[in-house]
Tab-separated table of C-alpha atoms and ligand atoms in Angstrom:
chain	number	residue	atom	x	y	z
A	1	MET	CA	-23.385	-1.907	5.857
A	2	THR	CA	-23.345	-1.815	9.660
A	3	LEU	CA	-20.868	-3.939	11.611
A	4	GLU	CA	-23.698	-6.310	12.464
A	5	GLN	CA	-24.619	-6.669	8.784
A	6	LEU	CA	-20.964	-7.183	7.794
A	7	ASN	CA	-20.604	-9.921	10.397
A	8	GLN	CA	-23.877	-11.565	9.343
A	9	ARG	CA	-22.957	-11.540	5.654
A	10	TRP	CA	-19.210	-12.235	5.712
A	11	ALA	CA	-17.953	-13.574	9.058
A	12	ILE	CA	-16.455	-17.095	9.093
A	13	PRO	CA	-16.068	-18.639	12.587
A	14	ASN	CA	-12.435	-18.564	13.821
A	15	LEU	CA	-11.256	-16.997	10.522
A	16	VAL	CA	-13.017	-13.725	9.678
A	17	ARG	CA	-14.861	-11.147	11.765
A	18	PHE	CA	-15.466	-7.400	11.758
A	19	ASP	CA	-14.991	-4.838	14.480
A	20	ALA	CA	-14.814	-1.061	14.876
A	21	GLY	CA	-11.271	0.119	14.192
A	22	GLY	CA	-9.750	3.585	14.591
A	23	GLY	CA	-12.355	6.346	14.298
A	24	ASN	CA	-14.994	3.569	14.487
A	25	LEU	CA	-14.305	2.711	10.848
A	26	PRO	CA	-15.263	-0.885	9.967
A	27	ARG	CA	-12.292	-3.221	10.066
A	28	MET	CA	-11.985	-6.826	8.920
A	29	ILE	CA	-9.927	-9.178	11.105
A	30	LEU	CA	-8.470	-12.147	9.197
A	31	SER	CA	-7.087	-14.620	11.682
A	32	THR	CA	-5.442	-17.873	10.571
A	33	ALA	CA	-3.335	-20.452	12.423
A	34	ASP	CA	-0.192	-18.717	11.080
A	35	ALA	CA	-0.948	-15.004	11.086
A	36	GLU	CA	-3.403	-12.186	11.629
A	37	ALA	CA	-4.195	-9.235	9.353
A	38	HIS	CA	-6.506	-6.246	9.714
A	39	VAL	CA	-8.097	-4.494	6.746
A	40	TYR	CA	-10.143	-1.291	6.748
A	41	LEU	CA	-12.893	-1.033	4.136
A	42	HIS	CA	-11.778	2.616	4.003
A	43	GLY	CA	-9.142	2.461	1.272
A	44	ALA	CA	-9.087	-1.402	1.283
A	45	HIS	CA	-6.284	-0.585	3.668
A	46	VAL	CA	-4.277	-3.401	5.287
A	47	SER	CA	-3.277	-1.911	8.648
A	48	HIS	CA	-1.748	-4.942	10.346
A	49	TYR	CA	0.029	-8.193	9.476
A	50	GLN	CA	1.709	-10.313	12.100
A	51	HIS	CA	2.893	-13.919	12.350
A	52	ARG	CA	1.845	-15.637	15.559
A	53	GLY	CA	4.457	-15.168	18.282
A	54	GLU	CA	6.428	-12.623	16.226
A	55	LYS	CA	6.541	-8.825	15.987
A	56	PRO	CA	4.213	-6.969	13.583
A	57	ILE	CA	5.598	-6.744	10.038
A	58	LEU	CA	3.686	-3.642	8.994
A	59	TRP	CA	4.181	-0.264	10.633
A	60	MET	CA	1.346	2.046	11.693
A	61	SER	CA	1.650	5.597	12.956
A	62	ALA	CA	0.136	6.320	16.368
A	63	LYS	CA	-0.876	9.674	14.837
A	64	SER	CA	-2.766	8.233	11.875
A	65	TRP	CA	-6.077	9.746	10.860
A	66	TYR	CA	-9.025	7.356	10.686
A	67	GLU	CA	-11.544	9.514	8.882
A	68	PRO	CA	-13.522	9.249	5.665
A	69	GLY	CA	-11.776	11.366	3.038
A	70	LYS	CA	-8.381	11.203	4.778
A	71	PRO	CA	-5.600	8.643	4.263
A	72	ILE	CA	-4.538	6.139	6.925
A	73	ARG	CA	-0.817	6.493	7.791
A	74	GLY	CA	0.989	3.159	7.729
A	75	GLY	CA	0.101	-0.383	6.650
A	76	VAL	CA	-0.540	-0.661	2.925
A	77	PRO	CA	-2.247	2.339	1.305
A	78	VAL	CA	-3.601	1.397	-2.141
A	79	ILE	CA	-2.575	4.172	-4.520
A	80	PHE	CA	-4.528	4.831	-7.749
A	81	PRO	CA	-4.780	6.505	-10.306
A	82	TRP	CA	-1.861	8.877	-9.782
A	83	PHE	CA	1.226	8.588	-7.578
A	84	GLY	CA	2.342	11.603	-5.510
A	85	PRO	CA	1.131	15.053	-6.512
A	86	ARG	CA	-0.928	15.048	-9.733
A	87	ALA	CA	0.846	17.053	-12.414
A	88	GLY	CA	-1.104	20.184	-13.351
A	89	HIS	CA	-3.783	19.569	-10.677
A	90	PRO	CA	-2.847	21.228	-7.376
A	91	GLU	CA	-6.461	20.660	-6.173
A	92	SER	CA	-6.084	16.862	-6.426
A	93	PRO	CA	-5.137	14.826	-3.335
A	94	ASN	CA	-1.659	13.324	-3.114
A	95	HIS	CA	-1.503	9.685	-4.285
A	96	GLY	CA	-4.977	9.576	-5.875
A	97	PHE	CA	-8.414	8.839	-4.475
A	98	ALA	CA	-8.467	5.046	-4.022
A	99	ARG	CA	-7.076	5.298	-0.472
A	100	LEU	CA	-9.707	7.914	0.449
A	101	ARG	CA	-12.813	5.945	-0.543
A	102	SER	CA	-14.743	3.152	1.102
A	103	TRP	CA	-14.404	-0.154	-0.811
A	104	LYS	CA	-16.966	-2.977	-1.013
A	105	ILE	CA	-16.296	-6.596	-0.153
A	106	VAL	CA	-16.983	-8.899	-3.089
A	107	ALA	CA	-15.659	-12.235	-1.770
A	108	ILE	CA	-14.093	-13.894	1.268
A	109	GLU	CA	-12.980	-17.496	0.913
A	110	PRO	CA	-10.897	-19.934	2.929
A	111	GLY	CA	-7.871	-21.041	0.887
A	112	GLN	CA	-5.145	-23.667	0.959
A	113	ASN	CA	-3.056	-24.491	4.043
A	114	GLY	CA	-5.413	-22.642	6.359
A	115	SER	CA	-5.106	-19.303	4.536
A	116	VAL	CA	-7.972	-16.934	3.779
A	117	THR	CA	-8.501	-14.599	0.800
A	118	ALA	CA	-10.604	-11.436	0.825
A	119	THR	CA	-11.408	-9.349	-2.261
A	120	LEU	CA	-12.591	-5.740	-2.181
A	121	ALA	CA	-13.735	-3.582	-5.090
A	122	LEU	CA	-13.954	0.093	-6.006
A	123	ARG	CA	-15.750	1.140	-9.174
A	124	SER	CA	-15.800	4.486	-10.949
A	125	ASP	CA	-18.777	6.665	-10.037
A	126	GLU	CA	-19.816	10.310	-10.322
A	127	GLN	CA	-17.310	11.346	-7.668
A	128	THR	CA	-14.320	9.579	-9.269
A	129	ARG	CA	-15.328	10.753	-12.770
A	130	ALA	CA	-15.428	14.359	-11.533
A	131	ALA	CA	-11.816	13.926	-10.365
A	132	TRP	CA	-10.584	11.664	-13.202
A	133	PRO	CA	-12.711	11.193	-16.325
A	134	HIS	CA	-12.370	7.446	-16.872
A	135	ASP	CA	-14.358	4.314	-16.091
A	136	PHE	CA	-12.645	1.587	-14.139
A	137	ASP	CA	-13.173	-1.351	-11.850
A	138	LEU	CA	-10.539	-2.064	-9.177
A	139	HIS	CA	-10.248	-5.379	-7.357
A	140	PHE	CA	-7.865	-5.710	-4.438
A	141	SER	CA	-7.326	-9.248	-3.110
A	142	LEU	CA	-5.291	-10.254	-0.139
A	143	THR	CA	-4.394	-13.718	1.047
A	144	VAL	CA	-3.327	-14.087	4.655
A	145	GLY	CA	-1.239	-17.064	5.744
A	146	ARG	CA	2.488	-17.718	6.121
A	147	SER	CA	2.917	-14.829	3.652
A	148	LEU	CA	0.772	-11.807	2.844
A	149	GLN	CA	-0.170	-11.870	-0.834
A	150	MET	CA	-1.790	-8.820	-2.394
A	151	ALA	CA	-3.079	-8.326	-5.940
A	152	LEU	CA	-4.474	-5.127	-7.419
A	153	GLU	CA	-6.405	-5.563	-10.660
A	154	VAL	CA	-7.374	-2.514	-12.720
A	155	ARG	CA	-9.997	-2.985	-15.454
A	156	ASN	CA	-10.714	-0.331	-18.027
A	157	THR	CA	-14.524	-0.449	-18.270
A	158	GLY	CA	-14.731	2.653	-20.487
A	159	ARG	CA	-14.553	3.140	-24.241
A	160	GLU	CA	-11.135	4.774	-24.425
A	161	ALA	CA	-7.628	3.899	-23.314
A	162	PHE	CA	-6.283	5.515	-20.118
A	163	THR	CA	-2.920	5.744	-18.378
A	164	PHE	CA	-2.606	5.352	-14.609
A	165	ASP	CA	-0.125	5.057	-11.748
A	166	GLU	CA	-0.595	2.590	-8.891
A	167	ALA	CA	1.170	1.475	-5.731
A	168	LEU	CA	0.934	-0.907	-2.821
A	169	HIS	CA	2.585	1.685	-0.589
A	170	THR	CA	3.826	-0.746	2.070
A	171	TYR	CA	5.143	0.576	5.417
A	172	PHE	CA	7.410	-1.877	7.275
A	173	THR	CA	8.384	-1.891	10.935
A	174	VAL	CA	12.176	-1.797	11.467
A	175	GLY	CA	14.186	-1.828	14.682
A	176	ASP	CA	16.225	1.223	13.602
A	177	ILE	CA	16.259	2.654	10.073
A	178	ARG	CA	19.885	3.778	10.605
A	179	ARG	CA	20.907	0.119	10.721
A	180	ALA	CA	18.502	-1.306	8.117
A	181	SER	CA	19.300	-1.923	4.446
A	182	VAL	CA	17.342	-2.704	1.281
A	183	HIS	CA	18.775	-5.171	-1.230
A	184	GLY	CA	17.622	-5.979	-4.765
A	185	LEU	CA	17.882	-2.643	-6.564
A	186	ALA	CA	21.563	-2.733	-7.587
A	187	GLY	CA	22.190	-1.072	-10.956
A	188	ALA	CA	18.663	0.416	-11.184
A	189	SER	CA	18.207	3.998	-12.346
A	190	PHE	CA	16.228	6.178	-9.957
A	191	LEU	CA	14.819	9.639	-9.381
A	192	GLY	CA	15.654	11.039	-5.941
A	193	LYS	CA	12.956	13.435	-4.712
A	194	ALA	CA	15.051	14.285	-1.648
A	195	GLU	CA	18.019	14.873	-3.958
A	196	GLY	CA	16.408	17.686	-5.957
A	197	ASN	CA	14.672	15.243	-8.331
A	198	ALA	CA	18.082	14.238	-9.675
A	199	ARG	CA	18.347	11.028	-11.668
A	200	ALA	CA	21.149	8.611	-10.839
A	201	THR	CA	21.983	4.914	-10.854
A	202	GLN	CA	22.208	2.720	-7.771
A	203	GLY	CA	25.619	1.073	-7.371
A	204	SER	CA	26.140	-2.519	-6.342
A	205	GLU	CA	25.782	-1.634	-2.651
A	206	PRO	CA	22.447	-2.050	-0.826
A	207	ILE	CA	20.449	1.058	0.100
A	208	THR	CA	21.273	2.350	3.575
A	209	PHE	CA	19.774	5.383	5.319
A	210	THR	CA	21.550	8.498	6.595
A	211	GLY	CA	18.926	11.152	5.834
A	212	GLU	CA	15.579	11.696	4.086
A	213	THR	CA	15.251	9.079	1.345
A	214	ASP	CA	12.511	9.293	-1.275
A	215	ARG	CA	13.481	7.463	-4.448
A	216	ILE	CA	11.583	5.875	-7.280
A	217	TYR	CA	13.594	3.102	-8.918
A	218	PHE	CA	12.570	2.325	-12.504
A	219	ASN	CA	12.381	-0.955	-14.429
A	220	THR	CA	12.782	-3.043	-11.283
A	221	ARG	CA	11.109	-6.436	-11.248
A	222	ALA	CA	13.280	-8.328	-8.765
A	223	ALA	CA	12.281	-9.044	-5.196
A	224	CYS	CA	13.630	-6.644	-2.546
A	225	THR	CA	14.968	-7.804	0.800
A	226	LEU	CA	14.787	-5.581	3.866
A	227	GLU	CA	17.554	-6.535	6.289
A	228	ASP	CA	16.856	-5.586	9.887
A	229	PRO	CA	19.709	-6.596	12.214
A	230	VAL	CA	18.034	-4.897	15.205
A	231	LEU	CA	14.833	-6.973	15.066
A	232	GLY	CA	16.901	-9.857	13.670
A	233	ARG	CA	14.753	-10.463	10.614
A	234	ARG	CA	14.706	-10.275	6.856
A	235	ILE	CA	11.519	-9.277	5.029
A	236	VAL	CA	11.257	-10.214	1.343
A	237	VAL	CA	8.911	-8.329	-1.006
A	238	ALA	CA	8.403	-10.269	-4.242
A	239	LYS	CA	6.237	-8.799	-6.978
A	240	SER	CA	4.791	-9.155	-10.474
A	241	GLY	CA	3.203	-6.688	-12.899
A	242	SER	CA	5.194	-3.897	-11.224
A	243	GLU	CA	8.059	-2.123	-12.943
A	244	ALA	CA	8.993	0.434	-10.282
A	245	THR	CA	9.950	0.382	-6.597
A	246	VAL	CA	9.789	3.326	-4.192
A	247	VAL	CA	11.933	3.466	-1.054
A	248	TRP	CA	10.955	6.139	1.475
A	249	ASN	CA	11.871	7.335	4.941
A	250	PRO	CA	10.990	10.956	5.799
A	251	TRP	CA	13.733	11.403	8.454
A	252	ILE	CA	13.545	14.241	11.023
A	253	THR	CA	12.337	17.416	9.316
A	254	LYS	CA	9.747	15.861	7.014
A	255	ALA	CA	8.380	13.717	9.870
A	256	LYS	CA	7.820	16.891	11.930
A	257	ALA	CA	6.040	18.539	9.000
A	258	MET	CA	3.434	15.759	8.669
A	259	PRO	CA	0.499	16.182	11.097
A	260	ASP	CA	-0.431	12.491	10.906
A	261	PHE	CA	3.092	11.192	11.585
A	262	GLY	CA	4.708	11.309	15.050
A	263	ASP	CA	7.843	13.462	15.290
A	264	ASP	CA	9.844	10.564	16.741
A	265	GLU	CA	8.402	7.703	14.684
A	266	TRP	CA	10.730	7.898	11.651
A	267	PRO	CA	13.497	5.559	13.003
A	268	GLY	CA	10.981	2.691	13.273
A	269	MET	CA	9.704	2.516	9.681
A	270	VAL	CA	10.589	2.292	6.023
A	271	CYS	CA	8.417	2.062	2.927
A	272	VAL	CA	9.375	-0.390	0.184
A	273	GLU	CA	6.593	0.132	-2.328
A	274	THR	CA	5.420	-1.990	-5.243
A	275	VAL	CA	4.697	0.598	-7.917
A	276	ASN	CA	3.936	1.515	-11.515
A	277	ALA	CA	4.407	5.280	-11.969
A	278	MET	CA	6.145	8.011	-13.967
A	279	ASP	CA	8.369	6.247	-16.546
A	280	ASN	CA	6.548	3.033	-15.669
A	281	ALA	CA	2.928	4.289	-15.721
A	282	VAL	CA	0.497	1.765	-17.258
A	283	ARG	CA	-1.566	2.373	-20.397
A	284	LEU	CA	-4.696	0.272	-20.523
A	285	GLU	CA	-6.861	-0.114	-23.627
A	286	ALA	CA	-10.663	-0.166	-23.356
A	287	GLY	CA	-11.863	-3.504	-22.012
A	288	GLN	CA	-8.425	-4.601	-20.843
A	289	SER	CA	-7.162	-5.295	-17.337
A	290	HIS	CA	-3.816	-5.212	-15.569
A	291	VAL	CA	-2.742	-7.026	-12.401
A	292	MET	CA	0.062	-6.032	-10.025
A	293	THR	CA	0.976	-8.304	-7.120
A	294	ALA	CA	3.199	-8.152	-4.045
A	295	GLU	CA	3.999	-10.976	-1.663
A	296	ILE	CA	5.543	-10.286	1.736
A	297	GLN	CA	7.415	-13.028	3.558
B	1	BG6	C1	5.972	8.264	-0.873
B	1	BG6	C2	6.385	9.418	-1.742
B	1	BG6	O1	5.594	7.184	-1.669
B	1	BG6	O2	4.851	8.661	-0.081
B	1	BG6	C3	6.751	10.579	-0.848
B	1	BG6	O3	7.465	9.025	-2.580
B	1	BG6	C4	5.586	10.940	0.050
B	1	BG6	O4	7.144	11.692	-1.646
B	1	BG6	C5	5.165	9.699	0.810
B	1	BG6	O5	5.988	11.958	0.952
B	1	BG6	C6	3.956	9.915	1.733
B	1	BG6	O6	2.891	10.490	1.036
B	1	BG6	P1	1.574	10.865	1.813
B	1	BG6	O7	0.677	11.535	0.803
B	1	BG6	O8	0.981	9.584	2.302
B	1	BG6	O9	1.982	11.786	2.930
């Protein structure tokens, strides 16, 4: 659909409109009395969430690509059906194909207390089946208001069970990563990719950052709190249907190695991701569905 068609079909005065975002990709602007969010149809990718009069909550790289077939760097990439590199498939893109495809809008509705909810869908087709031989139907809903609520539903529309990974790979803005901390993962076992894929257990102390950090914490259902003394705020990520949490900051060397990430941008971001992957991958029987949610306040 063209921008004009999107606006004709889905715009709601003073609440929802569409414009051309980065790379002229169509972008939905959800604007309530409390907050504003931007969502690209490319990847069903939330690229912006901000309370009125406050600083943006989500981080975006100034170097992000905005191109069909390439991921957007920052915001909330939707990851499915594998997380990270796909084992045994060096030809497959990192973090699956959901973030590389254009999604379709299936509903936009005003909600309670002045909020608005948009739902986007991605269904299996020839292209996805060539990459991953299963039939599925994904629905991603987001509700914008005093909090940002996101729900990713995966339906198995095929005849056989499949196993998948998924993530709401959320990038947060921080004043300075060297002074930020993440609370809520005490006692969780994790795999540290930046620590030679070693497994270890988090102590009672919060996570602080003194170098590249790339950890997947398993069997974690509790909310995480991101403390940011520099911006003077506390961001809470509550979740359901998610058993794993990834915490990531690339630090200096890895930031330089990524073409779509500014060399000097790493102090201003951290990912706290709502995940099911590896030990916590999801097996879905034919005809069944699974919902994972994250709420950011
Ligand atoms: C994190 C992974 O979730 O995403 C990291 O744990 C990875 O290993 C990072 O580097 C970014 O991935 P990408 O594909 O968006 O560059």
